[in-house]
PDB file of C-alpha atoms and ligand atoms in Angstrom:
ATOM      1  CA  UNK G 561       0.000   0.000   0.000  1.00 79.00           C
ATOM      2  CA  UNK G 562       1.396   3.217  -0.779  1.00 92.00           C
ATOM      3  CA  UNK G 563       1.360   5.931   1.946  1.00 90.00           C
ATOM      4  CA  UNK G 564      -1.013   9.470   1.599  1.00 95.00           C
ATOM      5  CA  UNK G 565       1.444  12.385   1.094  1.00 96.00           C
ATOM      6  CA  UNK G 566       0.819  15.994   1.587  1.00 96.00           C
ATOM      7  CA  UNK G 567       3.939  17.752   0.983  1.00 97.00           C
ATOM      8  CA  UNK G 568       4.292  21.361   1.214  1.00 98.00           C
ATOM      9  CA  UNK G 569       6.411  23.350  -1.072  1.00 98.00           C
ATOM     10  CA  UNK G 570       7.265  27.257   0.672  1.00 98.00           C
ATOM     11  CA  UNK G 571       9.312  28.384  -2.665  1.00 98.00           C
ATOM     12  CA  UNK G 572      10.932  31.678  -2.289  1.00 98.00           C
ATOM     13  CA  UNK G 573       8.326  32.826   0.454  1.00 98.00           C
ATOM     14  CA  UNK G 574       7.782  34.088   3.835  1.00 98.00           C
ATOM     15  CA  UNK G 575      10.414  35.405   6.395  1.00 98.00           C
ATOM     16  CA  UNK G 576      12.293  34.287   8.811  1.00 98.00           C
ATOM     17  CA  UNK G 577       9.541  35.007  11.318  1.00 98.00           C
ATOM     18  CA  UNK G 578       6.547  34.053   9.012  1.00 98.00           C
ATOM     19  CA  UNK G 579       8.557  30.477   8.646  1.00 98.00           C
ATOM     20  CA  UNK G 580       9.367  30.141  12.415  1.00 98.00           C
ATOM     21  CA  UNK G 581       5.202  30.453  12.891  1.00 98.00           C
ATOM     22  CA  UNK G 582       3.729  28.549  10.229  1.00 98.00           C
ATOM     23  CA  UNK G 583       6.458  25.781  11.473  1.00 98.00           C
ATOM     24  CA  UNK G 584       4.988  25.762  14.713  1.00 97.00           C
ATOM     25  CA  UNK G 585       2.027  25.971  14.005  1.00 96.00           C
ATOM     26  CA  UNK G 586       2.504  22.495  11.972  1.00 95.00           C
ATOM     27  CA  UNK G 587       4.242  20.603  14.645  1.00 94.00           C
ATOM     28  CA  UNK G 588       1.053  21.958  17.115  1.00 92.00           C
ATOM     29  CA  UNK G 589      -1.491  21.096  14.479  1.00 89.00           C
ATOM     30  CA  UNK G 590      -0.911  18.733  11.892  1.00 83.00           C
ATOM     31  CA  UNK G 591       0.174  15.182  13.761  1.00 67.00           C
ATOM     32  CA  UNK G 592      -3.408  14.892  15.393  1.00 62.00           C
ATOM     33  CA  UNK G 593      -4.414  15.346  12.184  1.00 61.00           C
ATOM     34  CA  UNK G 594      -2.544  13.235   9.946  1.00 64.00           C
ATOM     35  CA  UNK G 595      -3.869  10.122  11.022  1.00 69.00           C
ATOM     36  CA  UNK G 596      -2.249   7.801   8.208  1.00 76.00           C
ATOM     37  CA  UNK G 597      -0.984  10.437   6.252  1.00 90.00           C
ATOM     38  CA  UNK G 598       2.890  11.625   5.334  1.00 93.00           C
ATOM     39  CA  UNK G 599       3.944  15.394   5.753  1.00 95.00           C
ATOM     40  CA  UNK G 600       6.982  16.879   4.375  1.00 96.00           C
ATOM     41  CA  UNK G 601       7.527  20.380   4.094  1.00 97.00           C
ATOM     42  CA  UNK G 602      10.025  22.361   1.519  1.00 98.00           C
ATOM     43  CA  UNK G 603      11.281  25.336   2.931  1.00 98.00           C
ATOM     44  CA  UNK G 604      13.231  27.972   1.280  1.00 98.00           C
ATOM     45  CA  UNK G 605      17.019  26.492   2.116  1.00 97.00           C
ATOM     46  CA  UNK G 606      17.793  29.703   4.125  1.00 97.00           C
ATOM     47  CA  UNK G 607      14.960  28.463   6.927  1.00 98.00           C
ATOM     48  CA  UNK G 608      16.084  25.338   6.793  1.00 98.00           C
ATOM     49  CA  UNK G 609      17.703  24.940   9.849  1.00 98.00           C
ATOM     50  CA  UNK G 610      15.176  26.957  12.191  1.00 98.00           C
ATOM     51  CA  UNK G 611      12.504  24.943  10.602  1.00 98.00           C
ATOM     52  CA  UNK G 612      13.992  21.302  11.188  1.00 97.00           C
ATOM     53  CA  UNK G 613      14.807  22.328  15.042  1.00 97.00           C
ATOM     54  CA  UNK G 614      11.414  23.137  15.182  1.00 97.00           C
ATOM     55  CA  UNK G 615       9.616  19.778  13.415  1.00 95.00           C
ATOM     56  CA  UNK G 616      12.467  17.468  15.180  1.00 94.00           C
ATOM     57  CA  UNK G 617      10.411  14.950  16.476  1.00 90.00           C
ATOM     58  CA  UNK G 618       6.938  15.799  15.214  1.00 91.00           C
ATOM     59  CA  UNK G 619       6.665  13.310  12.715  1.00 90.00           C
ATOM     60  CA  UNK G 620       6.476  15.851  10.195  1.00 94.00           C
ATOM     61  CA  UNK G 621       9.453  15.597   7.594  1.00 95.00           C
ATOM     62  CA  UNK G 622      11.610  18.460   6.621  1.00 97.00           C
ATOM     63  CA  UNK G 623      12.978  18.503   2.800  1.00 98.00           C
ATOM     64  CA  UNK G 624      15.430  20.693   0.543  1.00 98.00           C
ATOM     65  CA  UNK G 625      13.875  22.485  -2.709  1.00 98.00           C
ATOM     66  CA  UNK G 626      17.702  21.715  -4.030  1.00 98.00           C
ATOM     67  CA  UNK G 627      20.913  20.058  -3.768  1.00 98.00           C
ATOM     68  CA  UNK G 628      23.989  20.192  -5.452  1.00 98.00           C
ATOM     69  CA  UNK G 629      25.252  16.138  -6.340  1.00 98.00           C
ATOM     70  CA  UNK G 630      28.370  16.518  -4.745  1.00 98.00           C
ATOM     71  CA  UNK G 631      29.897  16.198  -1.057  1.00 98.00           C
ATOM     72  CA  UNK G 632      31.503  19.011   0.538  1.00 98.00           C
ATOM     73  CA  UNK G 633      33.522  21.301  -2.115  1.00 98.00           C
ATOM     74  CA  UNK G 634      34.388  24.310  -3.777  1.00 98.00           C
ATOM     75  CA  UNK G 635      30.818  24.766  -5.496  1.00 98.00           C
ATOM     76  CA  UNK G 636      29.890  28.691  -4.473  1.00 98.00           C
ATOM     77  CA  UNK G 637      26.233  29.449  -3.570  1.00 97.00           C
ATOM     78  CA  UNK G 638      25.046  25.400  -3.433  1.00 97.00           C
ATOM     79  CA  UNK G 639      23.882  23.135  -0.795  1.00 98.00           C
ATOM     80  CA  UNK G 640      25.431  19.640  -0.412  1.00 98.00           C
ATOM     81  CA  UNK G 641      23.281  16.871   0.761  1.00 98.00           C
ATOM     82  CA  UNK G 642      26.135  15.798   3.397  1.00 97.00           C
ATOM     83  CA  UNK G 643      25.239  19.809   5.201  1.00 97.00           C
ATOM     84  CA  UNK G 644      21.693  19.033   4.795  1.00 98.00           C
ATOM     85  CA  UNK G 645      21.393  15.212   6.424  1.00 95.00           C
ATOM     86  CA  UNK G 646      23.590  17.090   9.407  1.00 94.00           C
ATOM     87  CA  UNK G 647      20.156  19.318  10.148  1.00 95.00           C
ATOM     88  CA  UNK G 648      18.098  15.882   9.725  1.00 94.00           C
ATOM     89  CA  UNK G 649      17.076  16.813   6.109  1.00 97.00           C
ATOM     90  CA  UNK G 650      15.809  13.850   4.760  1.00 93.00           C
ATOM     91  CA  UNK G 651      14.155  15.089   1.554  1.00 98.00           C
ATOM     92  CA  UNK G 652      14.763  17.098  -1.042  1.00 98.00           C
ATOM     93  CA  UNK G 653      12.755  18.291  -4.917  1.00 98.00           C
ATOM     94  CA  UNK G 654      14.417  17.986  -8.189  1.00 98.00           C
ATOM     95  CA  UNK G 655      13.962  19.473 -11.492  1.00 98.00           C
ATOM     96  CA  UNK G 656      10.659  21.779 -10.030  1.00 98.00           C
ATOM     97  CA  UNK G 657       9.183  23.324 -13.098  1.00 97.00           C
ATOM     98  CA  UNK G 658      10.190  26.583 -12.075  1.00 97.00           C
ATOM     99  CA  UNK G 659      13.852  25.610 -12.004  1.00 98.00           C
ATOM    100  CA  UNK G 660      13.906  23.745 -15.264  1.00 97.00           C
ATOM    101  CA  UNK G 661      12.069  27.129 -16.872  1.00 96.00           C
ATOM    102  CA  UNK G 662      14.471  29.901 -15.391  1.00 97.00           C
ATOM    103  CA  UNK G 663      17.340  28.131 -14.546  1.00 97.00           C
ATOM    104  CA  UNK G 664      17.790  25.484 -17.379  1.00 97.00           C
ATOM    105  CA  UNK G 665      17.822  22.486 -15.807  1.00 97.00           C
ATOM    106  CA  UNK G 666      17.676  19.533 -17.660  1.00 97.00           C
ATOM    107  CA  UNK G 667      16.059  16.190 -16.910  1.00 97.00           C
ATOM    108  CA  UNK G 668      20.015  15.286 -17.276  1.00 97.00           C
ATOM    109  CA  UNK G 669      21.636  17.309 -14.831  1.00 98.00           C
ATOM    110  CA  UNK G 670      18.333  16.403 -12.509  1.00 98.00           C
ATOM    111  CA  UNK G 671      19.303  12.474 -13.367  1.00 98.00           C
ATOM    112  CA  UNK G 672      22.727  13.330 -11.697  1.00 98.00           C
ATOM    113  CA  UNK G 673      21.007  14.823  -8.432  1.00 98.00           C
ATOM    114  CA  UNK G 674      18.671  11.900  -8.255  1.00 98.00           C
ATOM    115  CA  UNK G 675      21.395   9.706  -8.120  1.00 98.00           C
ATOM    116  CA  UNK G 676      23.062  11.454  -5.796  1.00 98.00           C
ATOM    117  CA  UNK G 677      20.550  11.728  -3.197  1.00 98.00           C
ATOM    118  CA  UNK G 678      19.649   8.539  -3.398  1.00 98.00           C
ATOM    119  CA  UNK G 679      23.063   6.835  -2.930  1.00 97.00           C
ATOM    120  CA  UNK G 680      23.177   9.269   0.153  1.00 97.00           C
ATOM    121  CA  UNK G 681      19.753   7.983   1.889  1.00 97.00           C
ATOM    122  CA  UNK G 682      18.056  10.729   0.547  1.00 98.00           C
ATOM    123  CA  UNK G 683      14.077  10.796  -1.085  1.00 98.00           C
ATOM    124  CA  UNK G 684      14.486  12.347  -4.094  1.00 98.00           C
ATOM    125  CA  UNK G 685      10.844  13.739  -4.933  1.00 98.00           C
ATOM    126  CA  UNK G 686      11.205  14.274  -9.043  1.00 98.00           C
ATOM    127  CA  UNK G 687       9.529  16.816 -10.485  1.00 98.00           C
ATOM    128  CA  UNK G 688       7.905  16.317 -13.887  1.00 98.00           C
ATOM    129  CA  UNK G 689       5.314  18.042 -15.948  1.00 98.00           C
ATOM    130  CA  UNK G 690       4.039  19.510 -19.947  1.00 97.00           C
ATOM    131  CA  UNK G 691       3.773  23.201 -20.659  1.00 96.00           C
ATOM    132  CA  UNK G 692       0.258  24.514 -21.208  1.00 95.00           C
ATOM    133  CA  UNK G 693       1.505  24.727 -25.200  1.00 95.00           C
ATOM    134  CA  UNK G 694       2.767  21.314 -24.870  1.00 96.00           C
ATOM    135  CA  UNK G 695      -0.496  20.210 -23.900  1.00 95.00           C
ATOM    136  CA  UNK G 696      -2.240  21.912 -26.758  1.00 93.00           C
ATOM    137  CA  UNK G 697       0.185  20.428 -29.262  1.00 97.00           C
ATOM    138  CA  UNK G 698      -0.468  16.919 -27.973  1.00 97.00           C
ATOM    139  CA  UNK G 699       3.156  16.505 -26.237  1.00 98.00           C
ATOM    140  CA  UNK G 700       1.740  15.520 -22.854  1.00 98.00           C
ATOM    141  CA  UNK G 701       2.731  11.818 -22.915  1.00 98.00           C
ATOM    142  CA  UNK G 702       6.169  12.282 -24.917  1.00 98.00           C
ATOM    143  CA  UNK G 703       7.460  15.105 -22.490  1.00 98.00           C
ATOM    144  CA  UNK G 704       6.735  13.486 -19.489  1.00 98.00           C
ATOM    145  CA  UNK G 705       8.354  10.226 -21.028  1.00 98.00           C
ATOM    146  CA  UNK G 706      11.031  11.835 -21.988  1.00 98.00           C
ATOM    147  CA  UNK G 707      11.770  13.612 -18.632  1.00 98.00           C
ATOM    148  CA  UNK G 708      10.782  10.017 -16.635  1.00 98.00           C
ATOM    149  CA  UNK G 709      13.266   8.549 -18.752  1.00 98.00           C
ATOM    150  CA  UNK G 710      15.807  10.793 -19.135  1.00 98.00           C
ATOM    151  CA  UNK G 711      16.010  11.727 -15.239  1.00 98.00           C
ATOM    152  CA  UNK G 712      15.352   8.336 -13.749  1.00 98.00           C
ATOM    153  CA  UNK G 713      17.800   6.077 -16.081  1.00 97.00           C
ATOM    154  CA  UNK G 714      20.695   4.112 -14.464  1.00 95.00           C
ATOM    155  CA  UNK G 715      19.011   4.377 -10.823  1.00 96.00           C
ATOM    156  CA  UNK G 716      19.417   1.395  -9.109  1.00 96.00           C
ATOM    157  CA  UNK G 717      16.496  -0.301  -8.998  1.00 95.00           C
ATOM    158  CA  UNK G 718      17.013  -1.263  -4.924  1.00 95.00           C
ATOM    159  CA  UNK G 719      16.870   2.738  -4.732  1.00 97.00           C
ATOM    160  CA  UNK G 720      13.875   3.373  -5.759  1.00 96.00           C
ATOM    161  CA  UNK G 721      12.318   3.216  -2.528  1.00 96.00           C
ATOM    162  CA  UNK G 722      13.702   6.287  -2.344  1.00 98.00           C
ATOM    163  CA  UNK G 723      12.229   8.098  -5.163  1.00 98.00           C
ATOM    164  CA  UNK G 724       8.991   9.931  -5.234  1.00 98.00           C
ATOM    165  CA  UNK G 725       7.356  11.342  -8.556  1.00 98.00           C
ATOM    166  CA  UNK G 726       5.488  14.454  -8.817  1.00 98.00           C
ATOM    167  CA  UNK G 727       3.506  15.204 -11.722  1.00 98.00           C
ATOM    168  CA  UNK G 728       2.950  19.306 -11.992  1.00 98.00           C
ATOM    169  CA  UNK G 729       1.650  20.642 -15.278  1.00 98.00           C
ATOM    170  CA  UNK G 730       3.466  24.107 -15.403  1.00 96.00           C
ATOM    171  CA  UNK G 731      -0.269  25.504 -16.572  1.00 96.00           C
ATOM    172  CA  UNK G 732      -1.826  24.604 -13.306  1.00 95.00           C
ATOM    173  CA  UNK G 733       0.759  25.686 -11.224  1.00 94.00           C
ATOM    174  CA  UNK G 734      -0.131  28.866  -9.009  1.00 90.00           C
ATOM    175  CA  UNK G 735      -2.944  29.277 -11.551  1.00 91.00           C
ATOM    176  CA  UNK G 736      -5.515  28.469  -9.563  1.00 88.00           C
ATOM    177  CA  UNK G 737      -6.262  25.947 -12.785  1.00 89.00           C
ATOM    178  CA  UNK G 738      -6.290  22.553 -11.583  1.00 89.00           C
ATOM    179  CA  UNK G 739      -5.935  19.842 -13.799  1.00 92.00           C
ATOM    180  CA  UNK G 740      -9.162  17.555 -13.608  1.00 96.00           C
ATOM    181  CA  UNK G 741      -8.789  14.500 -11.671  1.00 97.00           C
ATOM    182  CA  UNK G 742      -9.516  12.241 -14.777  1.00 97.00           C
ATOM    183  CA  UNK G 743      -6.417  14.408 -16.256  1.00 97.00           C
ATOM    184  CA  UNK G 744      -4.191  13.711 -13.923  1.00 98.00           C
ATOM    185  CA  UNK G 745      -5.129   9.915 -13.160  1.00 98.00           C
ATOM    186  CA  UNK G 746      -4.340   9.584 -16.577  1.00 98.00           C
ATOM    187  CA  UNK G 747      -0.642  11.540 -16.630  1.00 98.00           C
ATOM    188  CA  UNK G 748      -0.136   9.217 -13.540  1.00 98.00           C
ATOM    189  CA  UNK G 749      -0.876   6.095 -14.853  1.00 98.00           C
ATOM    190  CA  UNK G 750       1.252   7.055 -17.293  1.00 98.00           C
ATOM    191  CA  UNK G 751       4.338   8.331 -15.365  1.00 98.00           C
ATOM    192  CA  UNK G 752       3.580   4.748 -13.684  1.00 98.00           C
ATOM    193  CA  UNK G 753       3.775   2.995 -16.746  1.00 98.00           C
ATOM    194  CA  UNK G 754       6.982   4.392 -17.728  1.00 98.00           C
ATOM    195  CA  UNK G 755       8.426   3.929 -14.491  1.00 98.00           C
ATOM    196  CA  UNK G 756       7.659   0.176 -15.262  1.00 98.00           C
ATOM    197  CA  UNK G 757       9.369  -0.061 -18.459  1.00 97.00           C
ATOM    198  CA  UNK G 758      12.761   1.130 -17.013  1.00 97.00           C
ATOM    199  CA  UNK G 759      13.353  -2.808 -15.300  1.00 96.00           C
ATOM    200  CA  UNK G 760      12.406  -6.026 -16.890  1.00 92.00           C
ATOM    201  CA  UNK G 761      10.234  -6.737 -13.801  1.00 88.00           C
ATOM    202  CA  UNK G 762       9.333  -2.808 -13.293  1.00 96.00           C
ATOM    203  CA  UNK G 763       5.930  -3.195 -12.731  1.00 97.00           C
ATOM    204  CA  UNK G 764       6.518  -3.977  -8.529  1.00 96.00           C
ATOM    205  CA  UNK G 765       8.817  -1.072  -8.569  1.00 97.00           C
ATOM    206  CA  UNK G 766       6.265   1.221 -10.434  1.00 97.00           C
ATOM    207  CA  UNK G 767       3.673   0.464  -7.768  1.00 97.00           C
ATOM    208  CA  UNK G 768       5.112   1.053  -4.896  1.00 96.00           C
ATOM    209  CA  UNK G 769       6.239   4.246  -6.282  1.00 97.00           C
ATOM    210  CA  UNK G 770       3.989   7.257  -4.769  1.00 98.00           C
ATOM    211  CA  UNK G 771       3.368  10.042  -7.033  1.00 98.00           C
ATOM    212  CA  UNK G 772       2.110  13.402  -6.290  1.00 98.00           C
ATOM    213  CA  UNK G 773       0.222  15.929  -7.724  1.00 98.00           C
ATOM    214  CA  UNK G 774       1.110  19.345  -7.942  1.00 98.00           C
ATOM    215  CA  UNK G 775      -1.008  22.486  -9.622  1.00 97.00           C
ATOM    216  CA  UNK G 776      -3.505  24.503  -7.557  1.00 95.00           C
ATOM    217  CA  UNK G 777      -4.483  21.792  -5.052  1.00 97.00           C
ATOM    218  CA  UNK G 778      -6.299  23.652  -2.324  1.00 97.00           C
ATOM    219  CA  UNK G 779      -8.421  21.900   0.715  1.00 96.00           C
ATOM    220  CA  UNK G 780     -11.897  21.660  -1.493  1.00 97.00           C
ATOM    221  CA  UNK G 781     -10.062  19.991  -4.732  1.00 97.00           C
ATOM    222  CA  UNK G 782      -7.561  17.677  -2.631  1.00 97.00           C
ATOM    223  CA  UNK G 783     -10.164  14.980  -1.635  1.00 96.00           C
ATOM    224  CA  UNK G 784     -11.250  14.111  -5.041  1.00 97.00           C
ATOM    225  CA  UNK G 785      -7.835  13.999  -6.520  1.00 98.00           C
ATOM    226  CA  UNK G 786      -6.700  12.001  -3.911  1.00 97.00           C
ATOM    227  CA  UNK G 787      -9.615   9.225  -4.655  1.00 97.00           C
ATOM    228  CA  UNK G 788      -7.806   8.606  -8.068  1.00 98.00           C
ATOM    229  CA  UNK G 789      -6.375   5.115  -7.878  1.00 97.00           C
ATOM    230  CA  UNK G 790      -2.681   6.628  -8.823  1.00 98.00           C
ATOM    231  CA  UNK G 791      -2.732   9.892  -7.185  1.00 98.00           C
ATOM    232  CA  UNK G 792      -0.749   9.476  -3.618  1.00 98.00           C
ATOM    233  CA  UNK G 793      -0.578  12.840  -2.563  1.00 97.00           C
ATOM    234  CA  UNK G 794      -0.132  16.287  -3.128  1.00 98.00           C
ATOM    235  CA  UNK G 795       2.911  18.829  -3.699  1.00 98.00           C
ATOM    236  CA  UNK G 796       1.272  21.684  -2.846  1.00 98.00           C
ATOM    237  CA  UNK G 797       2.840  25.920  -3.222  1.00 98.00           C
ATOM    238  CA  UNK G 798       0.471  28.567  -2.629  1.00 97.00           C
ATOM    239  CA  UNK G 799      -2.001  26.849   0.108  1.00 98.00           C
ATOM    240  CA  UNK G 800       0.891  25.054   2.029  1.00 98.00           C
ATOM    241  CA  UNK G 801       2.367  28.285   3.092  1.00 98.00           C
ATOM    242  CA  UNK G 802      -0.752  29.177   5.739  1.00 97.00           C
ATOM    243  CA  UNK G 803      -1.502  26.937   8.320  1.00 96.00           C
ATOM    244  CA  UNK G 804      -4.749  26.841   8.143  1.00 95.00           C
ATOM    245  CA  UNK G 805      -4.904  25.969   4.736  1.00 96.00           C
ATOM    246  CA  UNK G 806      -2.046  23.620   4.945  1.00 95.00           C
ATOM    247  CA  UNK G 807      -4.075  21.492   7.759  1.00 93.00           C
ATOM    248  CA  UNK G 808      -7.450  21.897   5.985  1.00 94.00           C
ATOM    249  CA  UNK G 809      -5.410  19.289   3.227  1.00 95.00           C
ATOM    250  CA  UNK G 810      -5.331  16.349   5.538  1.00 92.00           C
TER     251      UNK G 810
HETATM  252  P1  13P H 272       0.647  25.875  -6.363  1.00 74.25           P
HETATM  253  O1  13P H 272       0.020  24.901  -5.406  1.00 74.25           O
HETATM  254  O2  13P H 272       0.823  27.235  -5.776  1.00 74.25           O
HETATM  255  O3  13P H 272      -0.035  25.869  -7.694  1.00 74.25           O
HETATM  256  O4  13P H 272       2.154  25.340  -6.625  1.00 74.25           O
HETATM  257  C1  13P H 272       2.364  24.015  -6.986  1.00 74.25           C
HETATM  258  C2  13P H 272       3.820  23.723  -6.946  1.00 74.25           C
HETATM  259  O5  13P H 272       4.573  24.202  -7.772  1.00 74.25           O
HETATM  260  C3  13P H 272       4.314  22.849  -5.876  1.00 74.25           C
HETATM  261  O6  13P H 272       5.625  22.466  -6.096  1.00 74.25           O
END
């Protein structure tokens, strides 16, 4: 059986103070709530640290929204996974949307993360998704192929327990549009099927791999998404970052 997730991704948001609350208010709020449920939260990497002191013990996880594949070197302005599992990281995102648009990262140099983090006891939660004119053209299935194939190839399969999928169509994301649930069963089932195809006996591996959606999911669209029979969760921006929102998801 695959768990419930409800991950929570800050971005670039709140201060230092804003983080410190909406933190405690999580650790006061959400395990009574999260009866057979998963949290993780994402916070922006400079709250990192306040946040995990704050969650230690709480049962709610604490993730990166980025790592740099490498131990401890000269590599100015990144984060190593070796700093991160020091402050009880256990998490971290890979190849967001909003990084592969502005930044350029490629389902390659996300492959090399992925690998990383999971050879270092990491979950690596990869990020996948179609652009709205994607969509339109008919590219849904080959993109997200593509970047499933692309960033997942040559991971062990023994490490796959380790890696969570999220599937985040850049048009829905902090659009307020949010892809139907029949739409994104059916990118799921797909990211599951190619998930499958990577091992000759993939098909265990695939479905005990949770996948997440991400796009707009707010407390009155998250029940019905999560009744699709691949949807396991939720990566969630805009309505993770209040509490009350945040708890109104579990
Ligand atoms: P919104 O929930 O604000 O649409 O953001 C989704 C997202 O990008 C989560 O990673």
């Amino acid at each position: 059986m695959r768990p419930k997730i409800i991950a929570g991704n800050w971005k670039m948001n709140l201060s230092e103070k804003e983080a410190i609350e909406l933190a405690k208010g999580i650790r006061d709020q959400i395990p009574g709530i999260a009866k057979g449920k998963q949290a993780v939260i994402f916070p922006s990497s400079i709250h990192l640290a306040a946040v995990s002191r704050i969650l230690e013990g709480s049962g709610v996880q604490v993730g990166a929204q980025n790592i740099y594949p490498s131990g401890l070197t000269a590599m100015t302005g990144e984060t190593s996974p070796d700093q991160l599992s020091e402050l009880g990281i256990s998490h971290a995102l890979v190849g967001h949307s909003e990084r592969r648009q502005f930044l350029a990262e490629s389902s390659d140099f996300c492959n090399r993360k992925i690998s990383f983090l999971v050879q270092n006891g990491f979950t690596a939660v990869y990020c996948v998704g179609e652009t709205l004119s994607e969509r339109e053209a008919g590219k849904t299935f080959e993109i997200l192929g593509s970047q499933i194939k692309e960033g997942l190839k040559s991971i062990h399969s023994h490490h796959f327990s380790r890696i969570w999928v999220a599937y985040e169509p850049v048009w829905a994301i902090g659009t307020g549009k949010v892809a139907t649930p029949k739409q994104a069963q059916e990118a799921h089932a797909f990211i599951r099927k190619e998930i499958a195809g990577l091992f000759q006996n993939g098909i265990e591996i695939a479905n005990s791999t949770p996948i997440l959606y991400g796009g707009s999911v707010k407390p009155d669209n998250i029940k019905e998404l999560l009744s699709e029979p691949d949807i396991d969760g939720g990566l969630v921006g805009g309505a993770s970052q209040k509490i009350g929102s945040y708890a109104g998801l579990f």
